[in-house]
Coordinates of C-alpha atoms and ligand atoms in Angstrom, one line a residue:
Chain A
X1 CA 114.7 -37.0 114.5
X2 CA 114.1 -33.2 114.2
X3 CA 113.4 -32.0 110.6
X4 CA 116.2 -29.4 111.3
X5 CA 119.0 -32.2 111.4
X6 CA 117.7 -33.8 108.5
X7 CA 118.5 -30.5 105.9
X8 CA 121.6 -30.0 108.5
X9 CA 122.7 -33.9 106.9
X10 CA 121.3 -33.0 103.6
X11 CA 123.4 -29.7 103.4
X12 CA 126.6 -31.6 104.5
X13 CA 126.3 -34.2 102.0
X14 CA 125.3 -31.5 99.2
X15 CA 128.3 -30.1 100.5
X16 CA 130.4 -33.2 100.3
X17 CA 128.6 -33.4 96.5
X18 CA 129.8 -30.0 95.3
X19 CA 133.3 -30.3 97.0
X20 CA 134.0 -33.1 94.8
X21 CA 133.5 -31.4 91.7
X22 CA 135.2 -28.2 93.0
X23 CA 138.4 -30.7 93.6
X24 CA 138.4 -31.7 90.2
X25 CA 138.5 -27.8 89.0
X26 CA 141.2 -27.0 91.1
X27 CA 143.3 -30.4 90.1
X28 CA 143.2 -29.0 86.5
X29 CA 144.3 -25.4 87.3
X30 CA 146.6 -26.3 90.2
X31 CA 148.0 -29.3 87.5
X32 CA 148.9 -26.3 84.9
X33 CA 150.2 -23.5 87.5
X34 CA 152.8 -26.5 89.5
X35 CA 154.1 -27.9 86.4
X36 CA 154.7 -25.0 83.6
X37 CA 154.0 -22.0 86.4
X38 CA 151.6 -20.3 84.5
X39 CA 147.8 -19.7 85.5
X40 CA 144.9 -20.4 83.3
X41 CA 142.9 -17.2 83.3
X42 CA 140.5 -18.7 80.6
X43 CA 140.3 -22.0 82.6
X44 CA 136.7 -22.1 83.0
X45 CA 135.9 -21.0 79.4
X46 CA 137.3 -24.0 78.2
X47 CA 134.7 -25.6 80.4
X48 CA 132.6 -23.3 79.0
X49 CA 132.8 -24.5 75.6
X50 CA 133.3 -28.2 76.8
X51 CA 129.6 -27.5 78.0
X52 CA 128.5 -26.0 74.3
X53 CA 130.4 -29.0 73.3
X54 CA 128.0 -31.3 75.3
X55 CA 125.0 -29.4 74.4
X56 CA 125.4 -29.4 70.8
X57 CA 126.4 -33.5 70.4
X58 CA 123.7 -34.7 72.6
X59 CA 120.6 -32.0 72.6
X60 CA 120.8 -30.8 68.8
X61 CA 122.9 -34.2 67.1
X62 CA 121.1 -36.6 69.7
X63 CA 124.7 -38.3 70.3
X64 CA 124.7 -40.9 72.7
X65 CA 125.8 -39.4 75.9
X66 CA 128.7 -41.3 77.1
X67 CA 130.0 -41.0 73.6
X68 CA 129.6 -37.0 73.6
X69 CA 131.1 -36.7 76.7
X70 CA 134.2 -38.5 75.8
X71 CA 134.6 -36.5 72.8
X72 CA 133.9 -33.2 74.6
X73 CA 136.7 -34.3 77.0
X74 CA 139.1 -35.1 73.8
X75 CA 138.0 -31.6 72.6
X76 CA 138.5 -29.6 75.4
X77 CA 142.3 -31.6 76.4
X78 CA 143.0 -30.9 72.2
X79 CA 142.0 -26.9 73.0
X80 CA 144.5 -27.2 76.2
X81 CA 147.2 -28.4 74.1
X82 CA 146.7 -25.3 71.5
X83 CA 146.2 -23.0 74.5
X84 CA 149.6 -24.1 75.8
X85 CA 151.4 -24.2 72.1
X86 CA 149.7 -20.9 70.9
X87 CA 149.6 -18.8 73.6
X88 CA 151.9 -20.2 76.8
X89 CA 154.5 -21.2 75.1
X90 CA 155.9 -18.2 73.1
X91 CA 155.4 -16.3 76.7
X92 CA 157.4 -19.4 79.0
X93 CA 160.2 -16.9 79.9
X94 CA 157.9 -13.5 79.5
X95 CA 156.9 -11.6 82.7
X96 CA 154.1 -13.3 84.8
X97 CA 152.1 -10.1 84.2
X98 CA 152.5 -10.5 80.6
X99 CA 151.3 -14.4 80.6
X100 CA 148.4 -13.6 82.7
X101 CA 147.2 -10.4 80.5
X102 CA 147.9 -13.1 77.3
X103 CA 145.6 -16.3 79.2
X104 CA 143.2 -12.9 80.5
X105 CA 142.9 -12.2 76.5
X106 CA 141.3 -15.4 75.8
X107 CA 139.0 -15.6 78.2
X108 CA 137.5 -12.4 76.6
X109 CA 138.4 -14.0 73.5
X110 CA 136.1 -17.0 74.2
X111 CA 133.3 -15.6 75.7
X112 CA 132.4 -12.9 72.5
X113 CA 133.6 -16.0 70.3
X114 CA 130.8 -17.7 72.2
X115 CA 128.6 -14.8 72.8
X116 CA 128.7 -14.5 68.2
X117 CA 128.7 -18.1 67.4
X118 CA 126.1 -19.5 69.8
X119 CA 124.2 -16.3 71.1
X120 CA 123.5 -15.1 74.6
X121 CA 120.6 -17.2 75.6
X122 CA 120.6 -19.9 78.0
X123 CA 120.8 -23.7 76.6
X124 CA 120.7 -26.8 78.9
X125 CA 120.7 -30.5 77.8
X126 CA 116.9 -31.1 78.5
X127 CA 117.7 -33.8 80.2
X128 CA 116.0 -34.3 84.1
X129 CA 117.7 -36.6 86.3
X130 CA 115.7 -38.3 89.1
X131 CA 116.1 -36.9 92.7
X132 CA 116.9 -39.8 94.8
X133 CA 115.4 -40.0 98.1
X134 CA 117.1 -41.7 100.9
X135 CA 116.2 -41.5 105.0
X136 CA 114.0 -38.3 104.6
X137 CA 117.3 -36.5 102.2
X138 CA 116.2 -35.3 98.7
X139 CA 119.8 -35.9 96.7
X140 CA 119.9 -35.0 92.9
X141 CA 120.4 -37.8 91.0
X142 CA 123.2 -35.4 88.7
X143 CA 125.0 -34.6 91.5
X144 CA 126.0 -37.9 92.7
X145 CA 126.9 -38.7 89.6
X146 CA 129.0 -35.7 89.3
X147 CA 130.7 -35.9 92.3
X148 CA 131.3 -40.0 91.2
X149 CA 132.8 -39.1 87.9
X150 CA 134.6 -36.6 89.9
X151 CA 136.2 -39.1 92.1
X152 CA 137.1 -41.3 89.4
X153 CA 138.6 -38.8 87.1
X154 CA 140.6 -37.6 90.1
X155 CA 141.7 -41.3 90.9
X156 CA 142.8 -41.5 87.5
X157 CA 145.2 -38.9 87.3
X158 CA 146.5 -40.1 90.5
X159 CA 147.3 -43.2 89.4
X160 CA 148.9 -41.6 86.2
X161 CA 151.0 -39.0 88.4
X162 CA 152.0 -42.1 90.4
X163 CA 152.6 -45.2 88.5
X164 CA 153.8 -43.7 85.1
X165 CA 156.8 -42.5 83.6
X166 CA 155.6 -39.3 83.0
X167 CA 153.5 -38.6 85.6
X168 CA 156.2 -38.7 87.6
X169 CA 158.3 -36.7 85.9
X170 CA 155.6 -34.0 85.5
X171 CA 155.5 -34.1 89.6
X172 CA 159.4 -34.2 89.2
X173 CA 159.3 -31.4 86.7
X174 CA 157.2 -29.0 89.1
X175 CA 159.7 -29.5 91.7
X176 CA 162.8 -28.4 90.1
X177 CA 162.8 -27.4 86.3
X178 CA 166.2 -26.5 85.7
X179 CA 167.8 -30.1 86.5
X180 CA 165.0 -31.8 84.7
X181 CA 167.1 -32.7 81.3
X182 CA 169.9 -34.5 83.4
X183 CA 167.1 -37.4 83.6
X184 CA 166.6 -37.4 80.1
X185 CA 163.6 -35.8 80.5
X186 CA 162.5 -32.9 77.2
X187 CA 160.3 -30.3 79.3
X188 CA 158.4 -29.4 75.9
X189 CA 156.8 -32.5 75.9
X190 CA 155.8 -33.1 79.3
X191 CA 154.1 -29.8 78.9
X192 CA 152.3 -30.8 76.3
X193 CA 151.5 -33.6 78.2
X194 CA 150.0 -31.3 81.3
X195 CA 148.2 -28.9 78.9
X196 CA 145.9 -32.1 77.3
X197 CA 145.5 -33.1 80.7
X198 CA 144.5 -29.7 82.6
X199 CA 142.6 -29.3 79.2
X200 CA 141.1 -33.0 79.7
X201 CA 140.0 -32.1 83.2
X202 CA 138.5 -29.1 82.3
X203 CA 136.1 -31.3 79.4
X204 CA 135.6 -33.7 82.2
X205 CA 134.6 -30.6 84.5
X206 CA 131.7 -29.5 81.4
X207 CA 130.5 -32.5 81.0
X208 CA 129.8 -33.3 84.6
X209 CA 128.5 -29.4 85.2
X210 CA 126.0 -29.1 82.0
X211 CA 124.2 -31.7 84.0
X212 CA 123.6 -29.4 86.7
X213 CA 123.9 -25.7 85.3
X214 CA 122.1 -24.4 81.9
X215 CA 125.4 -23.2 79.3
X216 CA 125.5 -19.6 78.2
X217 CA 129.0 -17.3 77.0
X218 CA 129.4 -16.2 80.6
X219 CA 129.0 -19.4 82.9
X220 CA 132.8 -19.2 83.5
X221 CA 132.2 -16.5 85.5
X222 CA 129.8 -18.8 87.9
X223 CA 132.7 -21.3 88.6
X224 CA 136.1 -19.4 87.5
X225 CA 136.7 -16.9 90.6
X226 CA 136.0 -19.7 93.1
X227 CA 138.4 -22.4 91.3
X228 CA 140.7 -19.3 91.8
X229 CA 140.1 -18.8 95.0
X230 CA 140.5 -23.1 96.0
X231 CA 143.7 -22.5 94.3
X232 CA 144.8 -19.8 96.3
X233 CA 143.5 -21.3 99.5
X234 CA 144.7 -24.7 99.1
X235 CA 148.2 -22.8 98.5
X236 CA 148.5 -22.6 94.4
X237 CA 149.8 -25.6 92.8
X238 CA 149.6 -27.7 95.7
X239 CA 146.9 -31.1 94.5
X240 CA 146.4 -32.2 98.3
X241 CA 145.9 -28.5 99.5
X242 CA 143.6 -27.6 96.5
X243 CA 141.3 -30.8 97.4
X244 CA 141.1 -30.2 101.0
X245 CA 140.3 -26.2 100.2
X246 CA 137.4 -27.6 97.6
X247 CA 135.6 -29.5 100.4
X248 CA 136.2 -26.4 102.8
X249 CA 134.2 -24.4 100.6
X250 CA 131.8 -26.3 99.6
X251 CA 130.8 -26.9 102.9
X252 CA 131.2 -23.3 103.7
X253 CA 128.6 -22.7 100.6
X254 CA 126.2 -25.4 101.2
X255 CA 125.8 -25.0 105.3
X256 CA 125.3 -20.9 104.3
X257 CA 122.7 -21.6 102.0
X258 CA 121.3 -24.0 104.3
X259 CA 120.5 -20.8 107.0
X260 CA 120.3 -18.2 104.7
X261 CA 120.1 -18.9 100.6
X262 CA 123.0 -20.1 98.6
X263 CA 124.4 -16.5 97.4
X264 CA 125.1 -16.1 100.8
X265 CA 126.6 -19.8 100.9
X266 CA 128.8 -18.1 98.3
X267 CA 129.2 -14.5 100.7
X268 CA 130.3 -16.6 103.5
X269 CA 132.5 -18.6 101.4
X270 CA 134.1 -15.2 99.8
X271 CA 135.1 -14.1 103.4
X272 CA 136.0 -17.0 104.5
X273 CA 138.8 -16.2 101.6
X274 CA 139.5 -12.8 102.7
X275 CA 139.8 -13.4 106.3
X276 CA 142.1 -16.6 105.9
X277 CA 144.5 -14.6 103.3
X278 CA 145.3 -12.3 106.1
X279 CA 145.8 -15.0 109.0
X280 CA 147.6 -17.7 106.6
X281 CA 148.5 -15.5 103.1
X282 CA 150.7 -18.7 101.8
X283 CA 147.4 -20.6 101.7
X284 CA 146.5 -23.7 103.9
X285 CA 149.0 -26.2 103.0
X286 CA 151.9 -23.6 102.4
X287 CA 154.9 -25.3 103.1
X288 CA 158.0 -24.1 104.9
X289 CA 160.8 -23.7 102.6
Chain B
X1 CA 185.6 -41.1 76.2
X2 CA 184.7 -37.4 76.7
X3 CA 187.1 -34.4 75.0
X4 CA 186.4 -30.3 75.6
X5 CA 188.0 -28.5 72.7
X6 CA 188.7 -25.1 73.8
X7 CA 185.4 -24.3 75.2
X8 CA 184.2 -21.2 75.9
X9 CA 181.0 -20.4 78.2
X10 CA 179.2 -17.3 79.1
X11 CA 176.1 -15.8 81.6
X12 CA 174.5 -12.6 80.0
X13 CA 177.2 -10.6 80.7
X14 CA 179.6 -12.7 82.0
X15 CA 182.1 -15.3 80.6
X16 CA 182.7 -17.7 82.9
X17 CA 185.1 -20.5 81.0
X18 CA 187.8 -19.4 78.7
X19 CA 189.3 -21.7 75.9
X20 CA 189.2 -24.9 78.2
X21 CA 190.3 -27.9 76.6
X22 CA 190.3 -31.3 78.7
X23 CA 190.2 -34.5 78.5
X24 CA 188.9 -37.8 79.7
X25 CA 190.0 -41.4 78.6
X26 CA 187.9 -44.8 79.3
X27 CA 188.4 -46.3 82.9
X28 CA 189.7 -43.2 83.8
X29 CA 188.9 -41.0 87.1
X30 CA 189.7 -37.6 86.1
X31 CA 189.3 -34.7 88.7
X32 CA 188.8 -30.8 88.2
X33 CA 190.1 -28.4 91.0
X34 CA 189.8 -25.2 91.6
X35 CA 188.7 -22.4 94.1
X36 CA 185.1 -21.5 94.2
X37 CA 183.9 -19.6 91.8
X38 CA 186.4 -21.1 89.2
X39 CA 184.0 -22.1 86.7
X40 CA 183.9 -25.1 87.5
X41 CA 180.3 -26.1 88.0
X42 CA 179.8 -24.0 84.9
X43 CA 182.2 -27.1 82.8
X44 CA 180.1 -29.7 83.6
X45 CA 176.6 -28.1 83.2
X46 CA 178.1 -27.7 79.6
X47 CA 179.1 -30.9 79.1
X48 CA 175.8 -32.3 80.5
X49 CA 173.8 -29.8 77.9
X50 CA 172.2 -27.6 80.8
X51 CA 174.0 -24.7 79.7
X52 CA 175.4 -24.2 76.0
X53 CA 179.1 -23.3 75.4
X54 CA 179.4 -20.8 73.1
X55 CA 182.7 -21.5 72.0
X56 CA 184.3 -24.9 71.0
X57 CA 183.4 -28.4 71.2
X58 CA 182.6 -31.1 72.9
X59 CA 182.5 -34.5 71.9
X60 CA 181.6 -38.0 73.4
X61 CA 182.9 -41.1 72.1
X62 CA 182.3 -39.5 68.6
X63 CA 178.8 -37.7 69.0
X64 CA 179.0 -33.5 68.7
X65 CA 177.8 -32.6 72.6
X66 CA 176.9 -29.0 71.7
X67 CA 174.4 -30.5 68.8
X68 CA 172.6 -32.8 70.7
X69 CA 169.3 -31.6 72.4
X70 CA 170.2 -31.5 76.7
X71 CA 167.2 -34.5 77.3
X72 CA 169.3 -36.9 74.5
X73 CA 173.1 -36.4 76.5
X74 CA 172.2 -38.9 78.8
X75 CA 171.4 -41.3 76.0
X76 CA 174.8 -41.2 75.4
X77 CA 175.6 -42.7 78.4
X78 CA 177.0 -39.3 80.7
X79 CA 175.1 -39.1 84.0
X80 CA 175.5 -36.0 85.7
X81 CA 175.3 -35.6 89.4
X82 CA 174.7 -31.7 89.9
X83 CA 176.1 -29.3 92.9
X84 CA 173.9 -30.0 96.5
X85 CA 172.4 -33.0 95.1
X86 CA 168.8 -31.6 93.8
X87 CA 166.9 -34.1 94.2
X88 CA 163.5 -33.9 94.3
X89 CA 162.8 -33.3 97.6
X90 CA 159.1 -34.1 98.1
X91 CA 159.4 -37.1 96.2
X92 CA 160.0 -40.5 97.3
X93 CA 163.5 -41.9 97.6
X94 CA 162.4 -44.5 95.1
X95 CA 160.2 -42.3 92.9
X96 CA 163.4 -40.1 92.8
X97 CA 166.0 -42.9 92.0
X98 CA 162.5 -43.7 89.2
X99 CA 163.3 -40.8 87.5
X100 CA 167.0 -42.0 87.2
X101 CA 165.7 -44.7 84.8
X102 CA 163.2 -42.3 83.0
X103 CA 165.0 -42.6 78.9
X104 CA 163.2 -45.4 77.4
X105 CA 166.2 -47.6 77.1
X106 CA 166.8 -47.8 80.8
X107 CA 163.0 -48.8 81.8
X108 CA 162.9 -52.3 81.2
X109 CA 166.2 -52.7 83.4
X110 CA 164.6 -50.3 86.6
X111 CA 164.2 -53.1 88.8
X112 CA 167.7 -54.2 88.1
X113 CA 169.4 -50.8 88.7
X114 CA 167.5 -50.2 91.7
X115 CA 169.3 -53.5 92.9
X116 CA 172.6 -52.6 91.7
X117 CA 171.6 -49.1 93.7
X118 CA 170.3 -50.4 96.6
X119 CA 173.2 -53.4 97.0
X120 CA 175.8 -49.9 96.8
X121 CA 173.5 -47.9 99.3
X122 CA 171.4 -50.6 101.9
X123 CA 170.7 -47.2 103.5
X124 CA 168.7 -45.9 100.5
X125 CA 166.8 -49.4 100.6
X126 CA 165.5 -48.7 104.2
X127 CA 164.4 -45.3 103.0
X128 CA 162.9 -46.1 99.7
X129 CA 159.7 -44.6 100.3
X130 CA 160.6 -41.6 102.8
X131 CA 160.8 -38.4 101.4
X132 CA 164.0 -37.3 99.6
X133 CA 163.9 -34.2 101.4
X134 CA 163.8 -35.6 104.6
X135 CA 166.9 -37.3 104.9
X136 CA 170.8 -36.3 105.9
X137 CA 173.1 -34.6 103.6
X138 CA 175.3 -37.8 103.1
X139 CA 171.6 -39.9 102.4
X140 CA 170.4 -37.3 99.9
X141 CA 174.4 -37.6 98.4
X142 CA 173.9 -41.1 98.1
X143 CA 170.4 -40.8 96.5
X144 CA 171.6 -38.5 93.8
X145 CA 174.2 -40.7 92.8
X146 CA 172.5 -43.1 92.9
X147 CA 169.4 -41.8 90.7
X148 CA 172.6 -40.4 88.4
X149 CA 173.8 -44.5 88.5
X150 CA 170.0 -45.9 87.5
X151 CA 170.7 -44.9 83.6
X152 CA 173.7 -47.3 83.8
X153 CA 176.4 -44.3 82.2
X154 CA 179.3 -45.1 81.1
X155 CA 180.9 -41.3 82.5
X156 CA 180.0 -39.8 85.9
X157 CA 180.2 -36.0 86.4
X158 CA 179.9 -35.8 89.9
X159 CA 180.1 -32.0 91.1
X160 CA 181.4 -31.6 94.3
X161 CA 179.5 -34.5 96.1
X162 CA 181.9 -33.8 99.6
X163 CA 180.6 -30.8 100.1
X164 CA 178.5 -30.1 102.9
X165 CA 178.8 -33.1 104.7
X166 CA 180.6 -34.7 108.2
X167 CA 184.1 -35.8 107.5
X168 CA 183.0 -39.4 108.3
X169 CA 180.6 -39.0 105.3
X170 CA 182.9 -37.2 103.3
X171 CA 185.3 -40.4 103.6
X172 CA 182.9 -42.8 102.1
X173 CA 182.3 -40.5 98.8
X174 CA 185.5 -40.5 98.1
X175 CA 185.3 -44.7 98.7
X176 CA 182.5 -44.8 96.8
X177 CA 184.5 -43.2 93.9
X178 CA 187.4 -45.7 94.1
X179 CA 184.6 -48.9 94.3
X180 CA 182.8 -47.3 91.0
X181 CA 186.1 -47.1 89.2
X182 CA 187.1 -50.7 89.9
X183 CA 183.5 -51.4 88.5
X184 CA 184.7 -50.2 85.1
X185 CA 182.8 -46.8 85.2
X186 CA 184.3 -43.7 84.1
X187 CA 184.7 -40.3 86.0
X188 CA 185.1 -36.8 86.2
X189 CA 185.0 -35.4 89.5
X190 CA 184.7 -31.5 90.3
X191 CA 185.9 -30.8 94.3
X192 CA 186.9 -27.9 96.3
X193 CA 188.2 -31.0 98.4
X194 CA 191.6 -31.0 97.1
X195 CA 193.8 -33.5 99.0
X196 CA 191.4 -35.6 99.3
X197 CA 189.9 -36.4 95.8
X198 CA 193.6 -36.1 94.4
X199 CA 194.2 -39.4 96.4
X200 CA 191.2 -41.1 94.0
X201 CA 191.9 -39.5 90.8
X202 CA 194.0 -40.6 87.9
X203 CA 194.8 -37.1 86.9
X204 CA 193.3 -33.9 87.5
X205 CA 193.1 -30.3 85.9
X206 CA 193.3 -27.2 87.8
X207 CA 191.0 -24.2 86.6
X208 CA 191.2 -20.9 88.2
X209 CA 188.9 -18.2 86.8
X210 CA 187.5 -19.7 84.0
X211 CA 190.9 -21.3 82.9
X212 CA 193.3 -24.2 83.3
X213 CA 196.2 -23.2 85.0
X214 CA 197.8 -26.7 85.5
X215 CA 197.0 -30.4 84.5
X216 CA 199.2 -34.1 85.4
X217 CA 199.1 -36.5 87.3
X218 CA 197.3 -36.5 90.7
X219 CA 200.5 -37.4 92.4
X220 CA 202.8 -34.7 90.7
X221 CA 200.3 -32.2 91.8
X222 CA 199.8 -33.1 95.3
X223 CA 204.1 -33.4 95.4
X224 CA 204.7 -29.9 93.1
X225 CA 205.3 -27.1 95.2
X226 CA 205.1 -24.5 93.1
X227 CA 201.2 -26.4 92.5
X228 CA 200.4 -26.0 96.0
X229 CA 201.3 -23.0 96.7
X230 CA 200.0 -21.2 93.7
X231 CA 196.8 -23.2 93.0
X232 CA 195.7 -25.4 95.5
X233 CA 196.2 -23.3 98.9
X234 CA 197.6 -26.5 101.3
Ligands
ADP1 N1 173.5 -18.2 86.5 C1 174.6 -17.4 86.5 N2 174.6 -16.1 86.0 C2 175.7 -15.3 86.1 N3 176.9 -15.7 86.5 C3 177.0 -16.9 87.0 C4 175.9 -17.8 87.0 N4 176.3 -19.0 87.5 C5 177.6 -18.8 87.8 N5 178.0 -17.6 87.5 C6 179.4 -17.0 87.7 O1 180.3 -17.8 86.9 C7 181.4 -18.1 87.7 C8 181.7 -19.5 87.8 O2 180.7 -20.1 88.5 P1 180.7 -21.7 88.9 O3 180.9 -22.4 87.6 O4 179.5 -22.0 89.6 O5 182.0 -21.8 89.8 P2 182.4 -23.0 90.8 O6 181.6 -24.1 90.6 O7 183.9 -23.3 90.4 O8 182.3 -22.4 92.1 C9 181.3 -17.4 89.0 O9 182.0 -16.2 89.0 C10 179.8 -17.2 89.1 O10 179.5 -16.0 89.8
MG2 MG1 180.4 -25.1 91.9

């Protein structure tokens, strides 16, 4: 086989690799914006301090790591819930623009709280993963995992939004909100509910990128704008559109970096954006109404 | 069972139910008619806590309506059945009925319900895992009372459940509402429908802009002229 189609097979299945983890962003935004209609600015700076969060229990306080991670994702789900009774709530029936300039707030908020508290430099968990090798393919060892632990949390909260009481009222809630108390259903609470668990996907999110990526006070901006842009693509607050845009960009970044270098995996991926938001605006998976 | 003590309800700037009392006794079938735009949908969002009256009270079996938080009404046994069914559309049938049974004291009996449900409506049964959206008017009608009959209530508010559907269909609400009465359940029944529903309620009230204009017996008012001309329109 021609050494060309083995990095053309490695670049898919990087691809496949990084779309998994770029689903499980998007779940946790798209999650927030269906059910309570708000968006996350500061999204990916909970992430962000989900990944201090990792650092600091495992590199400096030598916690095991399975045990840092699930506190991190505790953490970061705890942080959603304040975010949400804080911030969202008081602003439920303010003007979008006023909810999004309130979110946009604490993502500045976060990243000088980070930028004081923990300093600019660039911390990583000092730990190196092996790179597998299979059939000629190099595959890091931290990105299967990442896109396994990926799967699973996303399996998780399917299960949740299908078999349980209130995940099916938080799909139920997302599809009409003013009829929701006639089922004996208290909207406060299933909010609350959604906020630990976009928070809890976020924590998952850190924990899963801190393997890849070294922390710092502005690594939200590396993975924010494209969790956005999934969003939008997949049509916001859509789960099944949001995963199928994931995979569409991640293949879009990792076959561009394959010919070129990865910025211009991201490039390509960037006008892939612009150029579908004119010929479908609604997003992918926009559905007639 | 149910009693509205002069009950006043308003939108920002409009009031749209002026000092309406009613009432609604165990076993009974009680309808509410009126023209469109009467106010009507407005009396029994109030009484099933979506929308606060700002005037009055409203009591069920002894329990102060207008105190209790909207998510704890239907606790109290009142199952409301709102106007063009909203159900949710890209939901199951089942998952939709699911929701029917979502206070904690229905739960343990869902699989029981859904029988009872299913037993009323074989059609829903066939369709229990299409999409709610997906189905006819009278299907979607069928599924909304029957997610409104999962919580076991004791009162029905079922707000005008003929409309928007083929005559044939429109027949077998109105069915439906005798069968549910003989099974001991309770209802108040808001239809544009007049002769119709008159012929399966007990009594009925006549609102007209915000206020009733006329109450009795079903029969006086279908055989009143001075009713029929002034109110009703037939
Ligand atoms: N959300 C609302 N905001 C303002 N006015 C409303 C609203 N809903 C209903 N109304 C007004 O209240 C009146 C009564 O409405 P409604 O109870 O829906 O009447 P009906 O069900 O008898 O047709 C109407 O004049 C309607 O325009
Ligand atoms: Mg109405």
């Amino acid at each position: 086989m021609a050494i060309f189609d083995i990095f053309l097979l490695e670049a898919l299945l990087n691809g496949v690799l990084l779309g998994g983890v770029l689903a499980l962003l998007s779940l946790g935004l798209n999650l927030i914006f269906g059910v309570i209609d708000v968006v996350w600015i500061c999204y990916a700076e909970l992430i962000m301090l989900g990944m201090y969060g990792m650092y600091f229990l495992y590199t400096v306080y030598h916690a095991p790591i399975v045990a840092a991670a699930a506190v991190c994702i505790v953490a970061v789900a705890i942080l959603g819930v304040l975010l949400h009774v804080l911030v969202i709530a008081p602003l439920l029936g303010a003007a979008p623009i006023n909810q999004l300039l309130a979110t946009g707030g604490v993502l500045f908020f976060l990243q000088s709280a980070a930028t004081v508290l923990f300093g600019v430099e660039f911390k990583n968990l000092g730990l190196r993963l092996p790179v597998l090798k299979a059939a000629g393919m190099f595959i890091s060892y931290s990105r299967l995992l990442a896109f396994v632990a990926a799967l699973v949390g996303m399996v998780l909260v399917y299960l949740f939004m299908t078999r349980t009481y209130t995940g099916t009222a938080i799909r139920a809630i997302a599809q009409d909100r003013q009829i929701i108390p006639l089922m004996g259903v208290n909207s406060r609470r299933i909010y609350l509910v959604t906020s630990a668990l976009g928070g809890g996907l976020a924590g998952l999110a850190a924990c899963l990128l801190v393997l890849q990526y070294d922390v710092h006070p502005f690594v939200g901006l590396s993975f924010g704008p494209i969790t956005f842009l999934i969003c939008v693509l997949g049509s916001l607050g859509n789960f099944v559109g949001g995963f199928v845009a994931a995979f569409v960009f991640a293949e879009i970044i990792a076959l561009g970096g394959l010919y070129l270098d990865l910025e211009w995996g991201y490039v390509f991926a960037f006008a892939f954006f612009i150029v579908m938001m004119f010929v479908r605006p609604e997003g992918l998976m926009a559905r007639r109404s | 069972m149910l009693a509205l003590k002069s009950v006043r309800a308003d939108y920002t700037t409009f009031q749209a139910l002026f000092d309406v009392s009613l009432e609604v006794r165990q076993g009974e079938a009680v309808g509410v008619i009126g023209p469109n735009g009467a106010g009507k949908t407005t009396l029994m969002r109030v009484v099933s806590g979506l929308l606060r009256p700002t005037g009055g009270s409203i009591v069920m079996e002894g329990v102060d309506l207008v105190k209790t938080p909207p998510h704890r009404i239907v606790e109290l046994g009142i199952a409301h059945v709102p106007e063009s069914r909203r159900l949710f559309p890209r939901m199951s049938v089942e998952d939709n009925l699911k929701m029917g049974s979502f206070m904690r004291a229905a739960r343990p009996k869902f699989r029981r319900r859904l029988d009872v449900v299913y037993e009323l409506f074989p059609r829903l049964r066939e369709r229990r895992a299409q999409l709610a959206g997906s189905m006819s008017g009278g299907e979607q009608q069928m599924c909304a009372i029957g997610r409104a009959l999962m919580s076991e209530p004791k009162l029905l508010l079922l707000d005008e459940p003929s409309a928007g559907l083929a005559p044939v269909v429109v027949e077998q609400v109105f069915d439906l509402v005798t069968r549910l009465r003989a099974a001991g359940l309770t209802v108040l029944i808001v239809e544009q429908n007049v002769q119709q529903v008159l012929r399966v309620v007990d009594r009925a009230y006549v609102l007209k802009a915000g206020r009733i204009r006329a109450a009795g017996a079903a029969a006086e008012l279908l055989a009143s002229d001075t009713i029929r001309e002034a109110y009703l329109g037939i």
